[in-house]
Structure formats: C-alpha cells, structure tokens
JSON list of C-alpha atoms in Angstrom, two decimals:
[
{"chain": "R", "resi": 152, "resn": "MET", "atom": "CA", "xyz": [-80.18, 24.89, -47.75]},
{"chain": "R", "resi": 153, "resn": "ALA", "atom": "CA", "xyz": [-77.96, 27.06, -45.58]},
{"chain": "R", "resi": 154, "resn": "GLU", "atom": "CA", "xyz": [-74.29, 26.45, -46.13]},
{"chain": "R", "resi": 155, "resn": "ALA", "atom": "CA", "xyz": [-71.48, 26.89, -43.70]},
{"chain": "R", "resi": 156, "resn": "PHE", "atom": "CA", "xyz": [-68.02, 28.29, -44.09]},
{"chain": "R", "resi": 157, "resn": "ASN", "atom": "CA", "xyz": [-65.13, 28.15, -46.50]},
{"chain": "R", "resi": 158, "resn": "ASP", "atom": "CA", "xyz": [-67.43, 27.25, -49.41]},
{"chain": "R", "resi": 159, "resn": "LYS", "atom": "CA", "xyz": [-67.83, 23.77, -47.94]},
{"chain": "R", "resi": 160, "resn": "ILE", "atom": "CA", "xyz": [-70.97, 21.98, -49.06]},
{"chain": "R", "resi": 161, "resn": "LEU", "atom": "CA", "xyz": [-72.64, 20.38, -46.07]},
{"chain": "R", "resi": 162, "resn": "PRO", "atom": "CA", "xyz": [-74.57, 17.10, -46.21]},
{"chain": "R", "resi": 163, "resn": "ALA", "atom": "CA", "xyz": [-78.33, 17.45, -46.74]},
{"chain": "R", "resi": 164, "resn": "ALA", "atom": "CA", "xyz": [-79.25, 14.83, -44.13]},
{"chain": "R", "resi": 165, "resn": "LYS", "atom": "CA", "xyz": [-79.67, 16.55, -40.77]},
{"chain": "R", "resi": 166, "resn": "ALA", "atom": "CA", "xyz": [-77.73, 14.02, -38.64]},
{"chain": "R", "resi": 167, "resn": "ALA", "atom": "CA", "xyz": [-74.80, 14.03, -41.09]},
{"chain": "R", "resi": 168, "resn": "ARG", "atom": "CA", "xyz": [-74.91, 17.82, -41.22]},
{"chain": "R", "resi": 169, "resn": "TYR", "atom": "CA", "xyz": [-74.69, 18.09, -37.41]},
{"chain": "R", "resi": 170, "resn": "ALA", "atom": "CA", "xyz": [-71.75, 15.66, -37.40]},
{"chain": "R", "resi": 171, "resn": "GLU", "atom": "CA", "xyz": [-69.89, 17.63, -40.07]},
{"chain": "R", "resi": 172, "resn": "VAL", "atom": "CA", "xyz": [-70.59, 21.00, -38.48]},
{"chain": "R", "resi": 173, "resn": "GLY", "atom": "CA", "xyz": [-69.47, 19.54, -35.15]},
{"chain": "R", "resi": 174, "resn": "ARG", "atom": "CA", "xyz": [-66.13, 18.55, -36.69]},
{"chain": "R", "resi": 175, "resn": "GLU", "atom": "CA", "xyz": [-65.74, 22.02, -38.23]},
{"chain": "R", "resi": 176, "resn": "ILE", "atom": "CA", "xyz": [-66.55, 23.73, -34.92]},
{"chain": "R", "resi": 177, "resn": "ALA", "atom": "CA", "xyz": [-64.05, 21.52, -33.07]},
{"chain": "R", "resi": 178, "resn": "ALA", "atom": "CA", "xyz": [-61.35, 22.40, -35.60]},
{"chain": "R", "resi": 179, "resn": "VAL", "atom": "CA", "xyz": [-62.01, 26.14, -35.32]},
{"chain": "R", "resi": 180, "resn": "LEU", "atom": "CA", "xyz": [-62.14, 26.08, -31.50]},
{"chain": "R", "resi": 181, "resn": "ALA", "atom": "CA", "xyz": [-58.99, 23.96, -31.05]},
{"chain": "R", "resi": 182, "resn": "GLY", "atom": "CA", "xyz": [-56.71, 25.80, -28.64]},
{"chain": "R", "resi": 183, "resn": "GLU", "atom": "CA", "xyz": [-59.10, 28.72, -27.99]},
{"chain": "R", "resi": 184, "resn": "PRO", "atom": "CA", "xyz": [-59.60, 29.14, -24.21]},
{"chain": "R", "resi": 185, "resn": "ASN", "atom": "CA", "xyz": [-61.84, 32.25, -24.22]},
{"chain": "R", "resi": 186, "resn": "LEU", "atom": "CA", "xyz": [-65.43, 31.34, -23.37]},
{"chain": "R", "resi": 187, "resn": "THR", "atom": "CA", "xyz": [-67.00, 34.30, -25.20]},
{"chain": "R", "resi": 188, "resn": "ALA", "atom": "CA", "xyz": [-65.03, 33.54, -28.36]},
{"chain": "R", "resi": 189, "resn": "ARG", "atom": "CA", "xyz": [-66.08, 29.89, -28.16]},
{"chain": "R", "resi": 190, "resn": "MET", "atom": "CA", "xyz": [-69.77, 30.80, -27.71]},
{"chain": "R", "resi": 191, "resn": "ALA", "atom": "CA", "xyz": [-69.72, 33.36, -30.51]},
{"chain": "R", "resi": 192, "resn": "THR", "atom": "CA", "xyz": [-68.12, 30.85, -32.87]},
{"chain": "R", "resi": 193, "resn": "VAL", "atom": "CA", "xyz": [-70.57, 28.05, -32.03]},
{"chain": "R", "resi": 194, "resn": "ALA", "atom": "CA", "xyz": [-73.58, 30.36, -32.47]},
{"chain": "R", "resi": 195, "resn": "ALA", "atom": "CA", "xyz": [-72.32, 31.76, -35.78]},
{"chain": "R", "resi": 196, "resn": "MET", "atom": "CA", "xyz": [-71.33, 28.43, -37.28]},
{"chain": "R", "resi": 197, "resn": "LEU", "atom": "CA", "xyz": [-74.58, 26.71, -36.33]},
{"chain": "R", "resi": 198, "resn": "ALA", "atom": "CA", "xyz": [-76.72, 29.64, -37.51]},
{"chain": "R", "resi": 199, "resn": "ALA", "atom": "CA", "xyz": [-74.96, 29.55, -40.88]},
{"chain": "R", "resi": 200, "resn": "SER", "atom": "CA", "xyz": [-75.53, 25.81, -41.25]},
{"chain": "R", "resi": 201, "resn": "PHE", "atom": "CA", "xyz": [-79.27, 25.24, -40.78]},
{"chain": "R", "resi": 202, "resn": "ASP", "atom": "CA", "xyz": [-82.18, 26.85, -42.62]},
{"chain": "R", "resi": 203, "resn": "HIS", "atom": "CA", "xyz": [-84.68, 26.07, -39.87]},
{"chain": "R", "resi": 204, "resn": "TYR", "atom": "CA", "xyz": [-82.81, 28.29, -37.37]},
{"chain": "R", "resi": 205, "resn": "LEU", "atom": "CA", "xyz": [-84.32, 31.76, -36.86]},
{"chain": "R", "resi": 206, "resn": "TRP", "atom": "CA", "xyz": [-82.47, 32.86, -33.69]},
{"chain": "R", "resi": 207, "resn": "THR", "atom": "CA", "xyz": [-79.39, 31.08, -32.37]},
{"chain": "R", "resi": 208, "resn": "GLY", "atom": "CA", "xyz": [-77.47, 31.91, -29.23]},
{"chain": "R", "resi": 209, "resn": "PHE", "atom": "CA", "xyz": [-76.50, 31.64, -25.62]},
{"chain": "R", "resi": 210, "resn": "TYR", "atom": "CA", "xyz": [-78.02, 32.86, -22.40]},
{"chain": "R", "resi": 211, "resn": "VAL", "atom": "CA", "xyz": [-75.21, 32.83, -19.85]},
{"chain": "R", "resi": 212, "resn": "VAL", "atom": "CA", "xyz": [-75.57, 32.28, -16.11]},
{"chain": "R", "resi": 213, "resn": "ASP", "atom": "CA", "xyz": [-75.01, 35.71, -14.55]},
{"chain": "R", "resi": 214, "resn": "PRO", "atom": "CA", "xyz": [-72.09, 35.42, -12.08]},
{"chain": "R", "resi": 215, "resn": "ASP", "atom": "CA", "xyz": [-73.67, 38.10, -9.88]},
{"chain": "R", "resi": 216, "resn": "LYS", "atom": "CA", "xyz": [-77.19, 36.61, -9.97]},
{"chain": "R", "resi": 217, "resn": "ARG", "atom": "CA", "xyz": [-76.75, 32.83, -10.04]},
{"chain": "R", "resi": 218, "resn": "GLU", "atom": "CA", "xyz": [-80.47, 32.20, -10.69]},
{"chain": "R", "resi": 219, "resn": "GLU", "atom": "CA", "xyz": [-80.62, 34.44, -13.75]},
{"chain": "R", "resi": 220, "resn": "LEU", "atom": "CA", "xyz": [-79.54, 34.16, -17.36]},
{"chain": "R", "resi": 221, "resn": "VAL", "atom": "CA", "xyz": [-78.21, 37.12, -19.32]},
{"chain": "R", "resi": 222, "resn": "VAL", "atom": "CA", "xyz": [-78.02, 37.23, -23.11]},
{"chain": "R", "resi": 223, "resn": "GLY", "atom": "CA", "xyz": [-74.67, 36.18, -24.50]},
{"chain": "R", "resi": 224, "resn": "PRO", "atom": "CA", "xyz": [-73.31, 35.74, -28.02]},
{"chain": "R", "resi": 225, "resn": "TYR", "atom": "CA", "xyz": [-76.06, 35.17, -30.58]},
{"chain": "R", "resi": 226, "resn": "GLN", "atom": "CA", "xyz": [-77.13, 35.44, -34.21]},
{"chain": "R", "resi": 227, "resn": "GLY", "atom": "CA", "xyz": [-80.48, 37.03, -35.00]},
{"chain": "R", "resi": 228, "resn": "THR", "atom": "CA", "xyz": [-82.73, 39.87, -33.97]},
{"chain": "R", "resi": 229, "resn": "LEU", "atom": "CA", "xyz": [-82.63, 41.44, -30.53]},
{"chain": "R", "resi": 230, "resn": "GLY", "atom": "CA", "xyz": [-82.94, 38.80, -27.81]},
{"chain": "R", "resi": 231, "resn": "CYS", "atom": "CA", "xyz": [-84.37, 39.06, -24.34]},
{"chain": "R", "resi": 232, "resn": "LEU", "atom": "CA", "xyz": [-81.75, 40.57, -22.04]},
{"chain": "R", "resi": 233, "resn": "ARG", "atom": "CA", "xyz": [-82.47, 38.55, -18.87]},
{"chain": "R", "resi": 234, "resn": "ILE", "atom": "CA", "xyz": [-84.40, 35.42, -18.04]},
{"chain": "R", "resi": 235, "resn": "ALA", "atom": "CA", "xyz": [-84.91, 34.06, -14.53]},
{"chain": "R", "resi": 236, "resn": "PHE", "atom": "CA", "xyz": [-84.33, 30.37, -13.87]},
{"chain": "R", "resi": 237, "resn": "GLY", "atom": "CA", "xyz": [-87.65, 28.56, -14.13]},
{"chain": "R", "resi": 238, "resn": "GLN", "atom": "CA", "xyz": [-89.24, 31.11, -16.48]},
{"chain": "R", "resi": 239, "resn": "GLY", "atom": "CA", "xyz": [-89.92, 30.38, -20.13]},
{"chain": "R", "resi": 240, "resn": "VAL", "atom": "CA", "xyz": [-88.19, 27.67, -22.13]},
{"chain": "R", "resi": 241, "resn": "CYS", "atom": "CA", "xyz": [-84.66, 28.92, -21.39]},
{"chain": "R", "resi": 242, "resn": "GLY", "atom": "CA", "xyz": [-85.29, 29.31, -17.68]},
{"chain": "R", "resi": 243, "resn": "THR", "atom": "CA", "xyz": [-86.88, 25.86, -17.55]},
{"chain": "R", "resi": 244, "resn": "ALA", "atom": "CA", "xyz": [-83.83, 24.31, -19.24]},
{"chain": "R", "resi": 245, "resn": "ALA", "atom": "CA", "xyz": [-81.53, 26.15, -16.82]},
{"chain": "R", "resi": 246, "resn": "ARG", "atom": "CA", "xyz": [-83.48, 25.06, -13.74]},
{"chain": "R", "resi": 247, "resn": "SER", "atom": "CA", "xyz": [-83.99, 21.44, -14.84]},
{"chain": "R", "resi": 248, "resn": "ARG", "atom": "CA", "xyz": [-80.69, 21.03, -16.70]},
{"chain": "R", "resi": 249, "resn": "GLN", "atom": "CA", "xyz": [-82.64, 19.13, -19.32]},
{"chain": "R", "resi": 250, "resn": "THR", "atom": "CA", "xyz": [-82.96, 19.91, -23.01]},
{"chain": "R", "resi": 251, "resn": "GLN", "atom": "CA", "xyz": [-86.35, 21.39, -23.87]},
{"chain": "R", "resi": 252, "resn": "VAL", "atom": "CA", "xyz": [-87.83, 20.65, -27.30]},
{"chain": "R", "resi": 253, "resn": "VAL", "atom": "CA", "xyz": [-90.95, 22.74, -27.86]},
{"chain": "R", "resi": 254, "resn": "GLU", "atom": "CA", "xyz": [-93.05, 22.11, -30.96]},
{"chain": "R", "resi": 255, "resn": "ASP", "atom": "CA", "xyz": [-95.36, 25.09, -30.33]},
{"chain": "R", "resi": 256, "resn": "VAL", "atom": "CA", "xyz": [-94.06, 27.89, -28.11]},
{"chain": "R", "resi": 257, "resn": "GLU", "atom": "CA", "xyz": [-97.59, 29.26, -27.61]},
{"chain": "R", "resi": 258, "resn": "ALA", "atom": "CA", "xyz": [-98.51, 26.01, -25.84]},
{"chain": "R", "resi": 259, "resn": "PHE", "atom": "CA", "xyz": [-95.52, 26.20, -23.45]},
{"chain": "R", "resi": 260, "resn": "PRO", "atom": "CA", "xyz": [-96.62, 27.55, -20.04]},
{"chain": "R", "resi": 261, "resn": "GLY", "atom": "CA", "xyz": [-94.94, 30.88, -19.34]},
{"chain": "R", "resi": 262, "resn": "HIS", "atom": "CA", "xyz": [-93.26, 31.15, -22.75]},
{"chain": "R", "resi": 263, "resn": "ILE", "atom": "CA", "xyz": [-91.35, 34.42, -23.11]},
{"chain": "R", "resi": 264, "resn": "ALA", "atom": "CA", "xyz": [-91.83, 35.91, -26.59]},
{"chain": "R", "resi": 265, "resn": "CYS", "atom": "CA", "xyz": [-88.58, 37.67, -27.45]},
{"chain": "R", "resi": 266, "resn": "ASP", "atom": "CA", "xyz": [-89.39, 37.51, -31.18]},
{"chain": "R", "resi": 267, "resn": "SER", "atom": "CA", "xyz": [-93.00, 37.16, -32.31]},
{"chain": "R", "resi": 268, "resn": "ARG", "atom": "CA", "xyz": [-91.89, 35.14, -35.36]},
{"chain": "R", "resi": 269, "resn": "SER", "atom": "CA", "xyz": [-90.73, 32.27, -33.14]},
{"chain": "R", "resi": 270, "resn": "VAL", "atom": "CA", "xyz": [-93.02, 29.23, -33.44]},
{"chain": "R", "resi": 271, "resn": "SER", "atom": "CA", "xyz": [-90.89, 26.36, -32.08]},
{"chain": "R", "resi": 272, "resn": "GLU", "atom": "CA", "xyz": [-87.75, 26.17, -29.97]},
{"chain": "R", "resi": 273, "resn": "ILE", "atom": "CA", "xyz": [-85.00, 23.96, -28.59]},
{"chain": "R", "resi": 274, "resn": "VAL", "atom": "CA", "xyz": [-82.92, 24.90, -25.55]},
{"chain": "R", "resi": 275, "resn": "VAL", "atom": "CA", "xyz": [-79.91, 22.87, -24.41]},
{"chain": "R", "resi": 276, "resn": "PRO", "atom": "CA", "xyz": [-78.17, 23.34, -21.03]},
{"chain": "R", "resi": 277, "resn": "VAL", "atom": "CA", "xyz": [-74.43, 24.00, -21.38]},
{"chain": "R", "resi": 278, "resn": "VAL", "atom": "CA", "xyz": [-72.10, 22.70, -18.66]},
{"chain": "R", "resi": 279, "resn": "ASP", "atom": "CA", "xyz": [-68.38, 23.07, -18.18]},
{"chain": "R", "resi": 280, "resn": "ALA", "atom": "CA", "xyz": [-65.82, 20.32, -17.53]},
{"chain": "R", "resi": 281, "resn": "GLU", "atom": "CA", "xyz": [-66.74, 20.31, -13.81]},
{"chain": "R", "resi": 282, "resn": "GLY", "atom": "CA", "xyz": [-70.43, 19.84, -14.58]},
{"chain": "R", "resi": 283, "resn": "ARG", "atom": "CA", "xyz": [-71.43, 23.41, -13.64]},
{"chain": "R", "resi": 284, "resn": "LEU", "atom": "CA", "xyz": [-74.17, 25.07, -15.65]},
{"chain": "R", "resi": 285, "resn": "ILE", "atom": "CA", "xyz": [-72.58, 27.98, -17.53]},
{"chain": "R", "resi": 286, "resn": "ALA", "atom": "CA", "xyz": [-75.31, 28.80, -20.05]},
{"chain": "R", "resi": 287, "resn": "VAL", "atom": "CA", "xyz": [-78.18, 27.53, -22.14]},
{"chain": "R", "resi": 288, "resn": "PHE", "atom": "CA", "xyz": [-78.08, 27.37, -25.91]},
{"chain": "R", "resi": 289, "resn": "ASP", "atom": "CA", "xyz": [-81.33, 28.56, -27.47]},
{"chain": "R", "resi": 290, "resn": "VAL", "atom": "CA", "xyz": [-82.51, 28.04, -31.04]},
{"chain": "R", "resi": 291, "resn": "ASP", "atom": "CA", "xyz": [-85.84, 29.41, -32.26]},
{"chain": "R", "resi": 292, "resn": "SER", "atom": "CA", "xyz": [-87.53, 28.60, -35.56]},
{"chain": "R", "resi": 293, "resn": "ASP", "atom": "CA", "xyz": [-90.34, 30.25, -37.49]},
{"chain": "R", "resi": 294, "resn": "ARG", "atom": "CA", "xyz": [-91.52, 26.74, -38.45]},
{"chain": "R", "resi": 295, "resn": "PRO", "atom": "CA", "xyz": [-93.81, 24.62, -36.29]},
{"chain": "R", "resi": 296, "resn": "ALA", "atom": "CA", "xyz": [-92.23, 21.50, -34.74]},
{"chain": "R", "resi": 297, "resn": "ALA", "atom": "CA", "xyz": [-88.90, 22.34, -36.39]},
{"chain": "R", "resi": 298, "resn": "PHE", "atom": "CA", "xyz": [-86.80, 20.45, -33.84]},
{"chain": "R", "resi": 299, "resn": "ASP", "atom": "CA", "xyz": [-86.65, 16.74, -33.14]},
{"chain": "R", "resi": 300, "resn": "ALA", "atom": "CA", "xyz": [-84.44, 14.05, -31.61]},
{"chain": "R", "resi": 301, "resn": "THR", "atom": "CA", "xyz": [-81.84, 14.58, -34.34]},
{"chain": "R", "resi": 302, "resn": "ASP", "atom": "CA", "xyz": [-81.50, 18.26, -33.41]},
{"chain": "R", "resi": 303, "resn": "ARG", "atom": "CA", "xyz": [-81.36, 17.34, -29.73]},
{"chain": "R", "resi": 304, "resn": "GLU", "atom": "CA", "xyz": [-78.63, 14.75, -30.22]},
{"chain": "R", "resi": 305, "resn": "GLY", "atom": "CA", "xyz": [-76.63, 16.92, -32.62]},
{"chain": "R", "resi": 306, "resn": "LEU", "atom": "CA", "xyz": [-76.74, 20.02, -30.44]},
{"chain": "R", "resi": 307, "resn": "GLU", "atom": "CA", "xyz": [-76.08, 18.16, -27.19]},
{"chain": "R", "resi": 308, "resn": "ARG", "atom": "CA", "xyz": [-72.99, 16.52, -28.73]},
{"chain": "R", "resi": 309, "resn": "ILE", "atom": "CA", "xyz": [-71.61, 19.77, -30.19]},
{"chain": "R", "resi": 310, "resn": "LEU", "atom": "CA", "xyz": [-72.14, 21.67, -26.93]},
{"chain": "R", "resi": 311, "resn": "GLN", "atom": "CA", "xyz": [-70.63, 18.85, -24.85]},
{"chain": "R", "resi": 312, "resn": "ASP", "atom": "CA", "xyz": [-67.58, 18.75, -27.12]},
{"chain": "R", "resi": 313, "resn": "SER", "atom": "CA", "xyz": [-67.26, 22.55, -27.18]},
{"chain": "R", "resi": 314, "resn": "PHE", "atom": "CA", "xyz": [-67.66, 23.34, -23.47]},
{"chain": "R", "resi": 315, "resn": "ALA", "atom": "CA", "xyz": [-67.33, 20.25, -21.25]},
{"chain": "R", "resi": 316, "resn": "ASP", "atom": "CA", "xyz": [-64.37, 18.41, -22.75]}
]
C-alpha cells in the first residue's frame, strides 16, 4: 500500500486513509496562501497515499479563456495541456460542476485519452471561498472501476477544506 510522508503509516481502510491524509494536508497547508503551492501539495500528498492512483492533478480554469482548462500541478506522466469545458471527463466536471466517477473511460462519450493506461477516472470540481470554479481535480487509475463513493466523499472533503474554506 502506498504510504505518505514523514514515515507515517496510513490506515488501510480507504475512508480512514482519506480522513488521515486530509488532516495531514490541512496541517501542511496551514497559512499558505499561494494557490499553486496548495495545488502542488494536494496532488503530491494524495498521489503518495493511494496505490490505485495512476495520474493525479489539477486542470485550472484559464483566466484568459474562461471556458477552457489548462494543466496545473500534477503527479504522473505528461497530461493533456488544454481541455475545453464540456469535453471529456474533466470538461464535463467543469461544465456541470459535479463530480464525475467513471468506471470505464472507454465507455464515457468523448473521453480524452491523455494516457492510454488510464482505465477509470474521478474528476472533482474545485471551487474557491466565493463559490467560483477555479479548477478540477483529476485522478486516473489503471484499474477498472477503481473509484467509488468513498473516493468521492474523501476527495470532495479534502478539496473543499483546501480551497473553499
């Protein structure tokens, strides 16, 4: 099982692991105002904590093209550079502002294959304290149906705590 930081042993149960990693992320981010630093830290700490994560990172709303996402801080192989709102899983999450849990990316209409090893995916919209969409958080897995309600709840809570509070 992937382990996190500072030689800390994380709980094996997924819900407990998300809760513990969330506490660790909150502690590391305390007092850090820089958005890029916050995103890089969240991506790195989550990627180091879960074995079922293949690619982990942010697609940020482009301030010059408000209907387009541009790759932000991530862990993994080369990501897609830009994704239009409404296209693929990330663009769908950005447009709808709803978390997308995809058991089989090949079955998702308009899926964008940034890494051919990706089999399943979860994408969570990220909003700031004013409720504005600032990014989406994308996690791919090389396992089928790797993400469930526990991943959704854990990620939504961590992202809410990290960017909207």
